[in-house]
CSV table of N, CA, C and O in Angstrom, one decimal:
chain,number,residue,atom,x,y,z
A,14,THR,N,84.6,99.3,108.0
A,14,THR,CA,83.5,99.5,107.1
A,14,THR,C,82.2,99.0,107.7
A,14,THR,O,82.1,98.0,108.3
A,15,LYS,N,81.2,99.9,107.6
A,15,LYS,CA,79.9,99.6,108.2
A,15,LYS,C,78.9,99.1,107.1
A,15,LYS,O,78.9,99.6,106.0
A,16,THR,N,78.1,98.1,107.5
A,16,THR,CA,77.0,97.6,106.7
A,16,THR,C,75.8,97.6,107.5
A,16,THR,O,75.7,97.1,108.6
A,17,SER,N,74.7,98.2,107.0
A,17,SER,CA,73.4,98.3,107.7
A,17,SER,C,72.6,97.1,107.3
A,17,SER,O,72.6,96.6,106.2
A,18,GLY,N,71.7,96.7,108.2
A,18,GLY,CA,70.8,95.6,107.9
A,18,GLY,C,70.0,95.3,109.1
A,18,GLY,O,70.0,96.0,110.1
A,19,SER,N,69.3,94.2,109.1
A,19,SER,CA,68.5,93.7,110.2
A,19,SER,C,69.0,92.3,110.6
A,19,SER,O,68.3,91.3,110.5
A,20,VAL,N,70.2,92.3,111.1
A,20,VAL,CA,70.8,91.0,111.5
A,20,VAL,C,70.6,90.7,113.0
A,20,VAL,O,70.8,91.6,113.8
A,21,ASP,N,70.1,89.5,113.2
A,21,ASP,CA,69.9,89.1,114.6
A,21,ASP,C,71.0,88.1,115.0
A,21,ASP,O,71.9,87.9,114.1
A,22,ARG,N,71.0,87.6,116.2
A,22,ARG,CA,72.1,86.7,116.6
A,22,ARG,C,72.3,85.5,115.7
A,22,ARG,O,73.5,85.2,115.4
A,23,GLU,N,71.3,84.8,115.3
A,23,GLU,CA,71.4,83.7,114.5
A,23,GLU,C,72.0,84.0,113.1
A,23,GLU,O,72.9,83.3,112.6
A,24,ALA,N,71.6,85.1,112.5
A,24,ALA,CA,72.1,85.6,111.2
A,24,ALA,C,73.6,86.0,111.4
A,24,ALA,O,74.4,85.7,110.5
A,25,ALA,N,74.0,86.6,112.5
A,25,ALA,CA,75.4,86.9,112.7
A,25,ALA,C,76.2,85.7,112.8
A,25,ALA,O,77.3,85.6,112.2
A,26,LEU,N,75.8,84.7,113.6
A,26,LEU,CA,76.5,83.4,113.7
A,26,LEU,C,76.7,82.7,112.4
A,26,LEU,O,77.7,82.2,112.1
A,27,ALA,N,75.6,82.8,111.5
A,27,ALA,CA,75.7,82.2,110.2
A,27,ALA,C,76.7,82.9,109.4
A,27,ALA,O,77.5,82.3,108.6
A,28,ALA,N,76.8,84.2,109.5
A,28,ALA,CA,77.8,85.0,108.7
A,28,ALA,C,79.2,84.7,109.2
A,28,ALA,O,80.1,84.5,108.3
A,29,PHE,N,79.4,84.5,110.5
A,29,PHE,CA,80.7,84.2,111.0
A,29,PHE,C,81.1,82.8,110.4
A,29,PHE,O,82.2,82.6,110.0
A,30,ARG,N,80.2,81.8,110.4
A,30,ARG,CA,80.5,80.5,109.9
A,30,ARG,C,80.9,80.6,108.4
A,30,ARG,O,81.8,80.0,108.0
A,31,ALA,N,80.1,81.3,107.6
A,31,ALA,CA,80.2,81.4,106.2
A,31,ALA,C,81.6,82.0,105.8
A,31,ALA,O,82.2,81.7,104.8
A,32,GLU,N,82.1,82.9,106.7
A,32,GLU,CA,83.3,83.6,106.4
A,32,GLU,C,84.5,83.0,107.1
A,32,GLU,O,85.6,83.5,107.0
A,33,GLY,N,84.3,81.8,107.8
A,33,GLY,CA,85.4,81.1,108.4
A,33,GLY,C,86.0,81.8,109.6
A,33,GLY,O,87.2,81.6,110.0
A,34,CYS,N,85.2,82.6,110.3
A,34,CYS,CA,85.6,83.3,111.5
A,34,CYS,C,85.8,82.4,112.7
A,34,CYS,O,85.3,81.3,112.7
A,35,GLY,N,86.6,82.8,113.6
A,35,GLY,CA,86.8,82.1,114.9
A,35,GLY,C,85.6,82.1,115.7
A,35,GLY,O,84.5,82.6,115.3
A,36,ALA,N,85.7,81.6,117.0
A,36,ALA,CA,84.6,81.6,117.9
A,36,ALA,C,84.0,83.0,118.2
A,36,ALA,O,84.7,83.9,118.3
A,37,ALA,N,82.7,83.0,118.2
A,37,ALA,CA,82.0,84.3,118.5
A,37,ALA,C,82.0,84.6,120.0
A,37,ALA,O,82.0,83.7,120.8
A,38,ARG,N,82.1,85.9,120.3
A,38,ARG,CA,82.1,86.4,121.6
A,38,ARG,C,81.0,87.4,121.8
A,38,ARG,O,81.0,88.4,121.0
A,39,SER,N,80.1,87.2,122.7
A,39,SER,CA,79.0,88.2,123.0
A,39,SER,C,79.4,89.1,124.1
A,39,SER,O,80.1,88.7,125.1
A,40,TRP,N,79.0,90.4,124.1
A,40,TRP,CA,79.3,91.3,125.2
A,40,TRP,C,78.2,92.4,125.2
A,40,TRP,O,77.5,92.6,124.2
A,41,SER,N,78.1,93.1,126.3
A,41,SER,CA,77.2,94.2,126.4
A,41,SER,C,77.7,95.2,127.4
A,41,SER,O,78.6,94.9,128.2
A,42,ASN,N,77.2,96.4,127.3
A,42,ASN,CA,77.6,97.5,128.1
A,42,ASN,C,76.4,98.4,128.4
A,42,ASN,O,75.4,98.4,127.7
A,43,GLY,N,76.5,99.1,129.5
A,43,GLY,CA,75.5,100.0,130.0
A,43,GLY,C,75.6,101.3,129.2
A,43,GLY,O,76.5,101.6,128.5
A,44,PRO,N,74.6,102.2,129.4
A,44,PRO,CA,74.5,103.5,128.8
A,44,PRO,C,75.8,104.3,129.0
A,44,PRO,O,76.3,104.4,130.1
A,45,SER,N,76.3,104.9,127.9
A,45,SER,CA,77.4,105.8,128.0
A,45,SER,C,78.7,105.2,128.4
A,45,SER,O,79.7,106.0,128.6
A,46,ASP,N,78.9,103.9,128.5
A,46,ASP,CA,80.2,103.3,128.8
A,46,ASP,C,81.1,103.7,127.7
A,46,ASP,O,80.7,103.9,126.5
A,47,ARG,N,82.4,103.7,128.0
A,47,ARG,CA,83.4,104.0,127.0
A,47,ARG,C,84.6,103.0,126.9
A,47,ARG,O,84.9,102.4,128.0
A,48,TYR,N,85.1,102.9,125.8
A,48,TYR,CA,86.3,102.1,125.6
A,48,TYR,C,87.4,103.1,125.1
A,48,TYR,O,87.2,103.8,124.1
A,49,GLY,N,88.6,103.0,125.7
A,49,GLY,CA,89.7,103.9,125.2
A,49,GLY,C,90.3,103.4,123.9
A,49,GLY,O,90.0,102.3,123.5
A,50,SER,N,91.1,104.2,123.3
A,50,SER,CA,91.7,103.9,122.0
A,50,SER,C,92.6,102.7,122.1
A,50,SER,O,93.4,102.6,123.0
A,51,HIS,N,92.4,101.8,121.2
A,51,HIS,CA,93.2,100.6,121.1
A,51,HIS,C,93.1,100.0,119.7
A,51,HIS,O,92.4,100.5,118.9
A,52,ASP,N,93.9,98.9,119.5
A,52,ASP,CA,93.8,98.2,118.2
A,52,ASP,C,93.9,96.7,118.4
A,52,ASP,O,94.2,96.3,119.6
A,53,HIS,N,93.7,95.9,117.4
A,53,HIS,CA,93.8,94.5,117.5
A,53,HIS,C,94.7,94.0,116.3
A,53,HIS,O,94.7,94.6,115.3
A,54,GLY,N,95.3,92.9,116.5
A,54,GLY,CA,96.2,92.3,115.5
A,54,GLY,C,95.4,91.4,114.6
A,54,GLY,O,96.0,90.6,113.9
A,55,PHE,N,94.1,91.5,114.6
A,55,PHE,CA,93.2,90.6,113.7
A,55,PHE,C,92.1,91.5,113.1
A,55,PHE,O,91.8,92.6,113.6
A,56,HIS,N,91.5,90.9,112.1
A,56,HIS,CA,90.3,91.5,111.5
A,56,HIS,C,89.1,91.2,112.3
A,56,HIS,O,88.7,90.1,112.5
A,57,LYS,N,88.5,92.3,112.9
A,57,LYS,CA,87.4,92.1,113.8
A,57,LYS,C,86.1,92.3,113.0
A,57,LYS,O,85.9,93.3,112.3
A,58,VAL,N,85.1,91.4,113.2
A,58,VAL,CA,83.8,91.5,112.6
A,58,VAL,C,82.8,91.6,113.8
A,58,VAL,O,82.8,90.8,114.7
A,59,LEU,N,82.0,92.7,113.8
A,59,LEU,CA,81.1,92.9,114.9
A,59,LEU,C,79.7,93.2,114.4
A,59,LEU,O,79.6,94.0,113.5
A,60,PHE,N,78.8,92.7,115.1
A,60,PHE,CA,77.3,93.0,114.9
A,60,PHE,C,76.8,93.6,116.1
A,60,PHE,O,77.0,93.1,117.2
A,61,CYS,N,76.0,94.7,116.0
A,61,CYS,CA,75.3,95.3,117.1
A,61,CYS,C,73.9,94.7,117.1
A,61,CYS,O,73.2,94.7,116.1
A,62,LEU,N,73.6,94.0,118.2
A,62,LEU,CA,72.3,93.2,118.2
A,62,LEU,C,71.2,94.0,119.0
A,62,LEU,O,70.0,93.8,118.7
A,63,GLU,N,71.6,94.9,119.9
A,63,GLU,CA,70.7,95.7,120.6
A,63,GLU,C,71.3,97.1,120.9
A,63,GLU,O,72.5,97.2,121.1
A,64,GLY,N,70.5,98.1,121.0
A,64,GLY,CA,71.0,99.4,121.4
A,64,GLY,C,71.8,100.1,120.4
A,64,GLY,O,71.6,99.9,119.2
A,65,SER,N,72.8,100.8,120.8
A,65,SER,CA,73.7,101.5,119.9
A,65,SER,C,75.1,101.7,120.5
A,65,SER,O,75.3,101.7,121.7
A,66,ILE,N,76.1,101.9,119.6
A,66,ILE,CA,77.4,102.2,120.0
A,66,ILE,C,78.1,103.0,118.8
A,66,ILE,O,77.8,102.8,117.7
A,67,VAL,N,79.0,103.9,119.2
A,67,VAL,CA,79.7,104.7,118.2
A,67,VAL,C,81.2,104.3,118.3
A,67,VAL,O,81.8,104.4,119.4
A,68,PHE,N,81.8,103.9,117.2
A,68,PHE,CA,83.2,103.6,117.2
A,68,PHE,C,83.9,104.8,116.6
A,68,PHE,O,83.5,105.4,115.6
A,69,HIS,N,85.0,105.2,117.3
A,69,HIS,CA,85.7,106.4,116.9
A,69,HIS,C,87.0,105.9,116.3
A,69,HIS,O,87.8,105.3,117.0
A,70,THR,N,87.2,106.2,115.0
A,70,THR,CA,88.4,105.8,114.3
A,70,THR,C,89.1,107.0,113.7
A,70,THR,O,88.5,108.1,113.7
A,71,ASP,N,90.3,106.8,113.2
A,71,ASP,CA,91.1,107.9,112.6
A,71,ASP,C,90.3,108.4,111.4
A,71,ASP,O,90.5,109.6,111.0
A,72,GLN,N,89.5,107.6,110.8
A,72,GLN,CA,88.8,108.0,109.6
A,72,GLN,C,87.4,108.6,109.9
A,72,GLN,O,86.7,109.0,109.0
A,73,GLY,N,87.1,108.7,111.2
A,73,GLY,CA,85.8,109.3,111.6
A,73,GLY,C,85.0,108.4,112.4
A,73,GLY,O,85.4,107.2,112.7
A,74,ASP,N,83.9,108.9,112.9
A,74,ASP,CA,83.0,108.1,113.8
A,74,ASP,C,82.1,107.2,112.9
A,74,ASP,O,81.6,107.6,111.8
A,75,VAL,N,81.8,106.0,113.5
A,75,VAL,CA,80.9,105.0,112.8
A,75,VAL,C,79.9,104.7,113.9
A,75,VAL,O,80.2,104.0,114.9
A,76,ALA,N,78.6,105.1,113.6
A,76,ALA,CA,77.5,104.8,114.5
A,76,ALA,C,76.8,103.5,114.1
A,76,ALA,O,76.5,103.3,113.0
A,77,LEU,N,76.7,102.6,115.1
A,77,LEU,CA,76.0,101.3,114.9
A,77,LEU,C,74.8,101.3,115.7
A,77,LEU,O,74.8,101.7,116.9
A,78,SER,N,73.7,100.7,115.1
A,78,SER,CA,72.5,100.4,115.9
A,78,SER,C,72.1,99.0,115.5
A,78,SER,O,72.8,98.3,114.8
A,79,ARG,N,71.0,98.5,116.1
A,79,ARG,CA,70.6,97.2,116.0
A,79,ARG,C,70.6,96.7,114.5
A,79,ARG,O,70.0,97.4,113.6
A,80,GLY,N,71.3,95.6,114.3
A,80,GLY,CA,71.4,95.0,112.9
A,80,GLY,C,72.6,95.4,112.1
A,80,GLY,O,72.8,94.8,111.1
A,81,ASP,N,73.3,96.4,112.6
A,81,ASP,CA,74.5,96.9,111.8
A,81,ASP,C,75.7,96.0,112.0
A,81,ASP,O,75.9,95.5,113.1
A,82,ARG,N,76.6,96.0,111.0
A,82,ARG,CA,77.8,95.3,111.1
A,82,ARG,C,79.0,96.2,110.9
A,82,ARG,O,78.9,97.2,110.1
A,83,LEU,N,80.1,95.9,111.6
A,83,LEU,CA,81.3,96.7,111.5
A,83,LEU,C,82.5,95.8,111.2
A,83,LEU,O,82.6,94.8,111.9
A,84,ASP,N,83.3,96.1,110.2
A,84,ASP,CA,84.5,95.3,109.9
A,84,ASP,C,85.7,96.3,110.2
A,84,ASP,O,85.7,97.4,109.6
A,85,LEU,N,86.6,95.8,111.1
A,85,LEU,CA,87.8,96.6,111.4
A,85,LEU,C,89.0,95.8,111.0
A,85,LEU,O,89.3,94.7,111.6
A,86,PRO,N,89.7,96.2,110.0
A,86,PRO,CA,90.9,95.5,109.6
A,86,PRO,C,92.0,95.5,110.7
A,86,PRO,O,91.9,96.4,111.6
A,87,PRO,N,92.9,94.6,110.7
A,87,PRO,CA,93.9,94.6,111.7
A,87,PRO,C,94.6,95.9,111.9
A,87,PRO,O,94.8,96.6,110.9
A,88,ARG,N,94.9,96.2,113.1
A,88,ARG,CA,95.7,97.4,113.5
A,88,ARG,C,94.9,98.7,113.3
A,88,ARG,O,95.5,99.8,113.3
A,89,THR,N,93.6,98.7,113.2
A,89,THR,CA,92.8,99.9,113.1
A,89,THR,C,92.5,100.4,114.5
A,89,THR,O,91.9,99.8,115.3
A,90,ARG,N,93.1,101.6,114.7
A,90,ARG,CA,92.9,102.2,116.0
A,90,ARG,C,91.5,102.6,116.2
A,90,ARG,O,90.9,103.2,115.2
A,91,HIS,N,90.9,102.3,117.3
A,91,HIS,CA,89.5,102.7,117.6
A,91,HIS,C,89.2,102.8,119.1
A,91,HIS,O,89.9,102.2,119.9
A,92,ALA,N,88.2,103.7,119.4
A,92,ALA,CA,87.7,103.8,120.7
A,92,ALA,C,86.2,103.7,120.5
A,92,ALA,O,85.7,103.5,119.4
A,93,ALA,N,85.4,103.6,121.6
A,93,ALA,CA,84.0,103.5,121.4
A,93,ALA,C,83.2,104.1,122.6
A,93,ALA,O,83.7,104.2,123.7
A,94,THR,N,82.0,104.6,122.2
A,94,THR,CA,81.1,105.2,123.2
A,94,THR,C,79.7,104.5,123.0
A,94,THR,O,79.2,104.5,121.9
A,95,VAL,N,79.3,103.9,124.1
A,95,VAL,CA,78.0,103.2,124.1
A,95,VAL,C,76.8,104.2,124.1
A,95,VAL,O,76.9,105.3,124.7
A,96,GLY,N,75.8,103.9,123.4
A,96,GLY,CA,74.6,104.8,123.3
A,96,GLY,C,73.8,104.9,124.6
A,96,GLY,O,74.1,104.2,125.6
A,97,PRO,N,72.8,105.8,124.6
A,97,PRO,CA,72.0,106.0,125.8
A,97,PRO,C,71.2,104.9,126.4
A,97,PRO,O,70.8,104.9,127.5
A,98,ALA,N,71.0,103.9,125.5
A,98,ALA,CA,70.2,102.7,126.0
A,98,ALA,C,71.1,101.5,126.2
A,98,ALA,O,70.6,100.4,126.4
A,99,GLY,N,72.4,101.7,126.1
A,99,GLY,CA,73.3,100.5,126.3
A,99,GLY,C,73.5,99.8,124.9
A,99,GLY,O,72.9,100.3,123.9
A,100,CYS,N,74.2,98.7,124.9
A,100,CYS,CA,74.3,97.9,123.7
A,100,CYS,C,74.6,96.5,124.0
A,100,CYS,O,75.0,96.1,125.1
A,101,ALA,N,74.3,95.6,123.0
A,101,ALA,CA,74.7,94.2,123.1
A,101,ALA,C,75.2,93.9,121.7
A,101,ALA,O,74.6,94.2,120.7
A,102,CYS,N,76.4,93.3,121.7
A,102,CYS,CA,77.1,93.0,120.4
A,102,CYS,C,77.6,91.6,120.4
A,102,CYS,O,77.7,90.9,121.5
A,103,ILE,N,78.0,91.1,119.2
A,103,ILE,CA,78.6,89.8,119.1
A,103,ILE,C,79.7,90.1,118.1
A,103,ILE,O,79.6,90.8,117.1
A,104,GLU,N,80.9,89.5,118.3
A,104,GLU,CA,82.0,89.7,117.4
A,104,GLU,C,82.8,88.4,117.3
A,104,GLU,O,82.7,87.5,118.0
A,105,ALA,N,83.7,88.4,116.2
A,105,ALA,CA,84.5,87.3,115.9
A,105,ALA,C,85.7,87.8,115.1
A,105,ALA,O,85.7,88.9,114.6
A,106,GLU,N,86.8,86.9,115.1
A,106,GLU,CA,88.0,87.2,114.3
A,106,GLU,C,87.8,86.6,112.9
A,106,GLU,O,87.5,85.4,112.8
A,107,ARG,N,88.1,87.4,111.9
A,107,ARG,CA,88.0,86.9,110.5
A,107,ARG,C,89.4,86.6,110.0
A,107,ARG,O,90.3,87.4,110.2
A,108,PRO,N,89.6,85.4,109.4
A,108,PRO,CA,90.9,85.1,108.9
A,108,PRO,C,91.4,86.0,107.7
A,108,PRO,O,90.6,86.7,107.1
């Protein structure tokens, strides 16, 4: 599920704390980098802090840009393609 907004790093960290998420992990990728199809055994909460990235799920593509949030329930298969300017994201596991 995608939620749009203007979330920065501090607001993302506050959301993680409020929802009882585990430790946050920051990552970034260069333009057009790709992630192959995979899933996780946990509920993933991700905020795009800079640039853009498209997550490819069985339900369709979900495009994220700065400030957007993505929630992926456990075992949701997904792949991703980073946008033309790269991306920086922060994510955590939600109980």
